[in-house]
Amino acid sequence: MSEGTVFIDLTEALLSSTPKRVQYYGIARTVIEIGKEAAKLDPKVRFVVFSFGENAFYEVKWRRLSGDSIVFDLPNNSSQRWFRTYYGGSALLSGIAGVVNTLVSRRNKRSWETNAKGLSRIEIMEGVLFSAGRPKLIVDMMKALKRTDSHVAIAPLLHDFMPLHKRMTKRFRQFDKNFLYDNRVVISQSKVIFANSQFTADELNRFAECGMLPKPGTVAVVPLVHQCPNGNEEPQITLPPEPYLLTVGLNLGRKNIEVVLEAMLRLKHRGQAVPALAVAGAVRKRLKRYMQQPKFDPIRDLILTVANPNQTDLVRLYTGALALVIPSRIEGWGLPAGEAMWCGTPAICSTAPVLREVCGDLGLYFDPDDPDGLANIVDRLFQEVQFRESLRKRIAEAKPRFRTWEAVTRELLTALRKI
């Protein structure tokens, strides 16, 4: 195997390739889109997935279809589950975690043997392994590589450090402790760290300076995209009646859908026109219960949930919306904001720092704790046709400068080849 081989990890895409999971969005979207572009740009790149049952890597082949689209031969329904490692100080809980992990490993192994027969096992001994997966997945890969005395250089793309912010959670939960430990391992054992935004790079340095994370070596910023690829699926939904606001992947808490609903109530109570709201993505039970509160009765008929739209429908939702609203208190990048503008639609953003990296002077900004401020922006966008059309024109004129998956992948491959 060539010493300079670049391996790209697609495990996140594998974990998302089951019917019960959202198909290729968020981190999984980043993984699969970078993979597709890498296949087009460099035929020498090799693609792998990690089996949590076999504790080994398997090579993934790809095919080029008509229209220059790339399809990876990923097994469906492999039902792989990563380990829930316990990093606390309790011997009892550590023992329970060990038993559970043994059972999970056996289940993963049986599932892999049944559903992943077409993949060939591969030993990664040299070269560089790039992964845009979650740190907890990369840690398991690192452990497996260490057992084989591999000399491969690890180069992860880190997305955010949100669980390390005290304000983002009510307490420092076990999940957050695991997240902290996993990031410590990944950062300390990686040859190069890629950050998906300058904000994420700054966060990494800040947490390293205060001692929560180890000091990283080389850190390279490769900002993510605005591009929203067209889907090849058939449309499956009826679009909301215009005008409507759109949210993508919002939930309670950090994602802060609460402020959007409150802003709609403010408009209603003022006697102003209230656009409909399309809530696209995985709508969890907790959010459904929250929206069933009696106080939302005045706007209930304006709220439409769109569970996990396919890519074709997601593009249709973006294109037809009055605006996308992304009210998050913190993001690592904020794909929906860029994707909305790619489709020509204004993005109403919170003042979370990274969203200015994404949208610049094309975004409309409000304090995430100020529903009245959001209501004012929505009302102006709704009522002032000249303002709305002028903003859409500026977005259209800026589109040639928006970042694409090809540009992101070229930057990554250039850096990976230098390692």
Coordinates of C-alpha atoms in Angstrom, one line a residue:
M1 CA 0.0 0.0 0.0
S2 CA 1.4 3.4 -1.0
E3 CA 2.8 5.5 1.9
G4 CA 1.0 8.5 0.5
T5 CA -2.5 7.0 0.3
V6 CA -5.4 9.2 1.5
F7 CA -8.2 7.2 3.2
I8 CA -11.6 9.0 3.7
D9 CA -13.8 7.6 6.4
L10 CA -17.6 7.3 5.6
T11 CA -18.7 5.7 8.8
E12 CA -21.2 8.5 9.6
A13 CA -22.9 7.9 6.3
L14 CA -23.1 4.2 7.1
L15 CA -24.8 4.9 10.4
S16 CA -27.3 7.1 8.6
S17 CA -28.2 4.6 5.9
T18 CA -31.0 3.0 7.8
P19 CA -34.7 3.8 7.2
K20 CA -35.2 5.0 10.8
R21 CA -32.5 7.7 10.6
V22 CA -32.4 11.0 8.9
Q23 CA -30.8 10.5 5.5
Y24 CA -27.5 12.3 5.2
Y25 CA -28.0 15.6 7.0
G26 CA -25.8 17.5 9.5
I27 CA -22.5 15.7 10.0
A28 CA -23.5 12.8 7.8
R29 CA -24.2 15.3 5.0
T30 CA -20.7 16.7 5.4
V31 CA -19.2 13.2 5.3
I32 CA -21.0 12.1 2.2
E33 CA -20.6 15.3 0.2
I34 CA -16.9 15.5 0.8
G35 CA -16.7 11.8 -0.2
K36 CA -18.5 12.3 -3.4
E37 CA -16.3 15.3 -4.4
A38 CA -13.1 13.4 -3.5
A39 CA -14.1 10.5 -5.7
K40 CA -14.5 13.0 -8.6
L41 CA -11.3 14.9 -7.9
D42 CA -8.8 12.1 -7.1
P43 CA -9.2 8.5 -8.2
K44 CA -6.4 7.4 -5.9
V45 CA -8.4 8.3 -2.8
R46 CA -9.7 5.2 -1.0
F47 CA -12.9 5.1 1.1
V48 CA -13.5 3.1 4.2
V49 CA -16.0 2.5 7.0
F50 CA -15.4 1.2 10.5
S51 CA -17.2 -1.9 11.8
F52 CA -17.8 -1.6 15.5
G53 CA -18.5 -5.3 15.7
E54 CA -15.3 -6.4 13.9
N55 CA -13.2 -3.5 15.2
A56 CA -11.8 -3.2 11.7
F57 CA -11.9 -1.1 8.6
Y58 CA -13.6 -2.2 5.4
E59 CA -13.1 -0.6 1.9
V60 CA -16.1 1.0 0.2
K61 CA -16.3 1.1 -3.6
W62 CA -18.2 3.7 -5.6
R63 CA -19.9 4.1 -8.9
R64 CA -20.4 7.1 -11.2
L65 CA -24.0 7.4 -12.5
S66 CA -25.4 9.5 -15.2
G67 CA -25.2 13.2 -14.6
D68 CA -21.8 12.8 -12.9
S69 CA -23.4 11.7 -9.6
I70 CA -21.5 9.4 -7.3
V71 CA -23.0 6.5 -5.3
F72 CA -21.1 4.6 -2.6
D73 CA -21.8 0.9 -2.2
L74 CA -22.7 1.2 1.5
P75 CA -24.6 -1.7 3.1
N76 CA -28.1 -0.9 4.1
N77 CA -29.4 -1.8 7.6
S78 CA -26.0 -2.7 9.0
S79 CA -27.4 -1.6 12.3
Q80 CA -24.0 -0.7 13.8
R81 CA -24.0 0.9 17.2
W82 CA -21.1 2.7 18.7
F83 CA -20.0 1.9 22.3
R84 CA -21.3 4.0 25.2
T85 CA -18.1 4.3 27.1
Y86 CA -18.3 5.4 30.8
Y87 CA -15.5 7.7 31.8
G88 CA -16.6 8.4 35.4
G89 CA -15.1 7.2 38.7
S90 CA -17.7 4.5 39.6
A91 CA -16.4 1.0 39.4
L92 CA -20.0 -0.3 39.3
L93 CA -21.0 1.9 36.3
S94 CA -17.8 1.0 34.5
G95 CA -18.6 -2.7 35.0
I96 CA -22.1 -2.2 33.7
A97 CA -20.8 -0.3 30.7
G98 CA -18.4 -3.1 30.0
V99 CA -21.2 -5.7 30.0
V100 CA -23.4 -3.6 27.8
N101 CA -20.5 -2.9 25.3
T102 CA -19.8 -6.7 25.1
L103 CA -23.5 -7.3 24.2
V104 CA -23.5 -4.4 21.7
S105 CA -20.3 -5.7 20.1
R106 CA -21.8 -9.1 19.6
R107 CA -24.9 -7.7 18.0
N108 CA -22.8 -5.4 15.7
K109 CA -20.8 -8.4 14.7
R110 CA -23.8 -10.5 13.8
S111 CA -25.4 -7.7 11.9
W112 CA -22.2 -7.0 10.0
E113 CA -21.8 -10.6 9.0
T114 CA -25.3 -10.6 7.6
N115 CA -25.5 -7.2 5.9
A116 CA -22.0 -6.2 4.9
K117 CA -20.8 -9.3 3.1
G118 CA -19.9 -7.3 0.0
L119 CA -17.2 -5.2 1.7
S120 CA -13.6 -6.3 2.0
R121 CA -11.6 -5.8 5.1
I122 CA -8.6 -3.5 4.8
E123 CA -5.5 -2.9 7.0
I124 CA -4.6 0.8 7.1
M125 CA -0.9 0.8 8.1
E126 CA 0.4 4.0 6.4
G127 CA -0.8 7.2 4.7
V128 CA -3.4 9.5 6.2
L129 CA -6.9 8.8 7.4
F130 CA -9.4 11.7 7.2
S131 CA -12.6 11.6 9.1
A132 CA -15.4 14.2 9.5
G133 CA -17.2 11.9 11.9
R134 CA -18.0 12.5 15.5
P135 CA -15.1 12.3 17.9
K136 CA -16.6 9.3 19.8
L137 CA -16.5 7.3 16.5
I138 CA -12.9 8.4 15.8
V139 CA -11.7 7.3 19.2
D140 CA -12.8 3.7 18.5
M141 CA -11.0 3.9 15.2
M142 CA -7.8 5.1 16.9
K143 CA -8.0 2.3 19.4
A144 CA -8.3 -0.3 16.6
L145 CA -5.4 1.3 14.6
K146 CA -3.2 1.3 17.7
R147 CA -3.7 -2.5 18.2
T148 CA -2.4 -3.1 14.7
D149 CA 0.7 -0.9 15.2
S150 CA -0.5 1.3 12.3
H151 CA 1.5 4.4 11.4
V152 CA -1.3 6.1 9.6
A153 CA -1.7 9.8 10.3
I154 CA -5.1 10.8 11.6
A155 CA -6.6 14.1 10.3
P156 CA -10.2 14.8 11.7
L157 CA -12.5 17.6 10.9
L158 CA -14.0 19.0 14.1
H159 CA -17.4 20.5 14.0
D160 CA -18.0 22.2 17.3
F161 CA -17.5 22.2 21.1
M162 CA -21.0 23.0 22.1
P163 CA -21.3 20.4 25.0
L164 CA -18.4 22.1 26.7
H165 CA -20.4 25.4 27.1
K166 CA -22.1 25.5 30.5
R167 CA -25.0 27.5 29.2
M168 CA -25.9 24.9 26.6
T169 CA -26.8 22.2 29.2
K170 CA -28.4 22.3 32.6
R171 CA -25.5 20.4 34.1
F172 CA -22.3 18.8 33.0
R173 CA -24.0 15.5 32.1
Q174 CA -22.3 12.2 31.5
F175 CA -22.6 12.8 27.7
D176 CA -20.7 16.0 28.1
K177 CA -17.9 14.2 30.1
N178 CA -17.6 11.6 27.3
F179 CA -17.6 14.3 24.7
L180 CA -14.7 16.0 26.6
Y181 CA -12.7 12.8 26.9
D182 CA -13.2 11.8 23.3
N183 CA -12.1 15.2 22.1
R184 CA -9.0 15.1 24.3
V185 CA -8.1 11.7 22.7
V186 CA -8.7 12.9 19.2
I187 CA -6.8 16.2 19.5
S188 CA -3.8 14.7 21.3
Q189 CA -3.4 11.8 18.8
S190 CA -4.1 13.6 15.5
K191 CA -1.5 14.8 13.0
V192 CA -3.6 17.7 11.8
I193 CA -6.9 19.1 13.1
F194 CA -9.3 20.6 10.5
A195 CA -11.9 23.1 11.8
N196 CA -15.1 23.7 10.0
S197 CA -15.0 27.5 10.7
Q198 CA -12.8 30.1 12.2
F199 CA -15.1 30.1 15.2
T200 CA -14.5 26.4 15.8
A201 CA -10.8 26.9 15.5
D202 CA -11.0 29.8 18.0
E203 CA -13.1 27.7 20.4
L204 CA -10.5 24.9 20.2
N205 CA -7.7 27.3 21.1
R206 CA -9.8 28.9 23.9
F207 CA -10.6 25.6 25.6
A208 CA -7.0 24.5 25.2
E209 CA -5.7 27.7 26.9
C210 CA -8.0 27.1 29.9
G211 CA -6.8 23.5 30.2
M212 CA -10.0 21.7 29.3
L213 CA -8.5 20.4 26.0
P214 CA -5.0 19.6 25.1
K215 CA -3.0 22.1 23.1
P216 CA -3.4 21.1 19.4
G217 CA -0.6 20.8 16.9
T218 CA -1.4 22.1 13.4
V219 CA -4.9 23.5 13.0
A220 CA -6.3 24.3 9.5
V221 CA -9.5 26.1 9.0
V222 CA -11.6 24.8 6.1
P223 CA -15.0 26.6 6.2
L224 CA -18.0 24.6 5.2
V225 CA -20.4 25.4 2.4
H226 CA -23.4 27.4 1.2
Q227 CA -24.1 24.9 -1.6
C228 CA -27.4 23.0 -1.4
P229 CA -27.3 20.1 -3.9
N230 CA -30.4 19.2 -5.8
G231 CA -32.0 16.0 -4.9
N232 CA -32.7 13.1 -7.3
E233 CA -35.7 11.8 -5.4
E234 CA -39.4 12.3 -6.4
P235 CA -41.2 15.1 -4.5
Q236 CA -43.2 13.7 -1.6
I237 CA -44.7 16.7 0.2
T238 CA -47.1 19.5 -0.5
L239 CA -45.5 22.9 0.2
P240 CA -47.1 25.2 2.8
P241 CA -49.1 28.0 1.4
E242 CA -46.9 31.0 0.9
P243 CA -45.7 33.1 2.6
Y244 CA -44.0 30.8 5.2
L245 CA -41.0 30.7 7.4
L246 CA -38.8 27.7 7.4
T247 CA -36.7 26.1 10.1
V248 CA -34.5 23.1 9.5
G249 CA -33.4 20.7 12.3
L250 CA -34.5 22.9 15.1
N251 CA -35.3 21.7 18.6
L252 CA -35.7 23.1 22.1
G253 CA -32.8 24.5 24.0
R254 CA -29.6 25.3 22.1
K255 CA -31.4 25.2 18.8
N256 CA -33.9 27.7 20.3
I257 CA -37.1 27.0 18.3
E258 CA -38.9 28.6 21.3
V259 CA -38.0 32.1 20.2
V260 CA -39.5 31.5 16.7
L261 CA -42.8 30.4 18.2
E262 CA -42.8 33.4 20.6
A263 CA -42.1 35.8 17.8
M264 CA -45.1 34.4 15.9
L265 CA -47.3 34.9 19.0
R266 CA -46.0 38.5 19.3
L267 CA -47.1 39.2 15.7
K268 CA -50.5 37.6 16.4
H269 CA -51.0 39.6 19.5
R270 CA -50.0 42.9 17.7
G271 CA -52.6 42.2 15.1
Q272 CA -50.0 41.9 12.4
A273 CA -49.9 39.3 9.6
V274 CA -48.3 36.0 10.7
P275 CA -46.6 33.8 8.1
A276 CA -46.9 30.0 8.4
L277 CA -44.0 28.1 9.9
A278 CA -42.6 24.9 8.3
V279 CA -40.6 22.9 10.9
A280 CA -38.5 20.5 8.8
G281 CA -36.3 17.7 10.2
A282 CA -36.7 15.2 13.0
V283 CA -39.6 16.5 15.2
R284 CA -39.1 14.9 18.6
K285 CA -41.8 14.1 21.1
R286 CA -40.6 16.7 23.5
L287 CA -40.9 19.4 20.9
K288 CA -44.4 18.2 19.9
R289 CA -45.5 18.4 23.6
Y290 CA -44.1 21.9 23.8
M291 CA -46.0 23.1 20.8
Q292 CA -49.2 21.6 22.2
Q293 CA -49.3 24.1 25.0
P294 CA -52.5 26.1 25.1
K295 CA -50.7 29.4 24.6
F296 CA -49.8 28.4 21.1
D297 CA -53.5 27.9 20.2
P298 CA -53.7 31.2 18.3
I299 CA -51.0 30.1 15.8
R300 CA -51.4 26.4 15.9
D301 CA -53.0 26.2 12.4
L302 CA -50.0 28.0 11.0
I303 CA -47.4 25.4 12.2
L304 CA -46.6 22.6 9.7
T305 CA -44.1 19.8 10.6
V306 CA -42.3 18.2 7.8
A307 CA -40.6 15.0 9.1
N308 CA -37.2 14.3 7.5
P309 CA -37.8 15.7 4.0
N310 CA -35.8 14.1 1.2
Q311 CA -33.3 16.4 -0.6
T312 CA -35.6 17.3 -3.4
D313 CA -38.3 18.4 -1.0
L314 CA -35.7 20.2 1.2
V315 CA -34.6 22.3 -1.8
R316 CA -38.3 23.0 -2.6
L317 CA -38.9 24.1 1.0
Y318 CA -35.8 26.5 0.9
T319 CA -36.8 27.9 -2.5
G320 CA -40.4 28.7 -1.6
A321 CA -39.8 30.2 1.8
L322 CA -40.2 33.8 2.8
A323 CA -37.0 33.2 4.9
L324 CA -35.2 30.6 6.8
V325 CA -34.9 31.2 10.5
I326 CA -31.8 29.9 12.4
P327 CA -32.1 31.1 16.0
S328 CA -29.5 28.8 17.6
R329 CA -27.5 30.1 20.6
I330 CA -24.4 28.5 19.2
E331 CA -23.4 26.6 16.0
G332 CA -20.2 25.2 14.6
W333 CA -21.1 26.3 11.1
G334 CA -24.9 26.4 10.4
L335 CA -25.5 24.6 7.1
P336 CA -29.2 25.6 6.8
A337 CA -28.3 29.4 6.7
G338 CA -25.9 28.9 3.8
E339 CA -28.2 26.4 2.0
A340 CA -31.1 28.8 2.2
M341 CA -29.0 31.6 0.5
W342 CA -27.8 29.2 -2.1
C343 CA -31.5 28.7 -3.0
G344 CA -32.0 32.5 -3.1
T345 CA -33.8 32.7 0.2
P346 CA -33.0 35.2 3.0
A347 CA -31.6 33.8 6.3
I348 CA -32.8 35.4 9.5
C349 CA -30.0 34.5 12.0
S350 CA -29.3 34.8 15.6
T351 CA -26.2 36.7 16.6
A352 CA -24.3 33.4 17.2
P353 CA -20.8 34.4 16.0
V354 CA -20.3 31.8 13.3
L355 CA -23.5 32.7 11.5
R356 CA -21.8 36.0 10.4
E357 CA -19.1 33.8 8.9
V358 CA -21.7 32.0 6.9
C359 CA -24.0 34.9 5.9
G360 CA -21.9 38.1 6.2
D361 CA -23.8 41.3 5.4
L362 CA -26.5 39.2 3.6
G363 CA -28.0 37.9 6.8
L364 CA -30.6 39.5 9.0
Y365 CA -29.6 39.3 12.6
F366 CA -31.4 39.3 16.0
D367 CA -30.6 38.5 19.6
P368 CA -31.7 34.9 20.3
D369 CA -33.4 36.0 23.5
D370 CA -35.4 38.7 21.8
P371 CA -38.6 37.4 20.2
D372 CA -39.8 41.0 19.5
G373 CA -36.6 41.7 17.5
L374 CA -37.3 38.5 15.4
A375 CA -40.9 39.5 15.0
N376 CA -39.9 43.0 13.7
I377 CA -37.5 41.4 11.1
V378 CA -40.2 39.0 10.0
D379 CA -42.8 41.7 9.7
R380 CA -40.5 44.0 7.6
L381 CA -39.5 41.1 5.3
F382 CA -43.2 40.2 5.0
Q383 CA -44.6 43.7 4.4
E384 CA -41.8 45.6 2.6
V385 CA -41.7 44.2 -0.9
Q386 CA -38.8 46.5 -2.0
F387 CA -36.7 45.5 1.0
R388 CA -37.4 41.8 0.4
E389 CA -36.6 41.9 -3.4
S390 CA -33.5 44.0 -2.9
L391 CA -32.1 41.4 -0.4
R392 CA -32.9 38.6 -2.7
K393 CA -31.1 40.4 -5.5
R394 CA -28.0 40.9 -3.4
I395 CA -28.1 37.2 -2.5
A396 CA -28.3 36.2 -6.1
E397 CA -25.5 38.4 -7.1
A398 CA -23.3 37.0 -4.3
K399 CA -23.9 33.3 -5.2
P400 CA -20.8 32.9 -7.5
R401 CA -18.7 33.6 -4.3
F402 CA -20.5 31.1 -2.2
R403 CA -18.6 28.0 -1.0
T404 CA -19.2 24.7 -2.7
W405 CA -18.5 21.1 -1.6
E406 CA -16.0 20.9 -4.5
A407 CA -14.0 23.9 -3.1
V408 CA -14.1 22.4 0.5
T409 CA -12.9 19.1 -0.8
R410 CA -10.1 20.6 -2.9
E411 CA -8.8 22.4 0.1
L412 CA -8.9 19.3 2.3
L413 CA -7.2 17.1 -0.3
T414 CA -4.4 19.7 -0.9
A415 CA -3.8 19.7 2.9
L416 CA -4.0 15.9 3.2
R417 CA -1.5 15.3 0.5
K418 CA 1.1 17.5 2.3
I419 CA 0.9 15.4 5.5

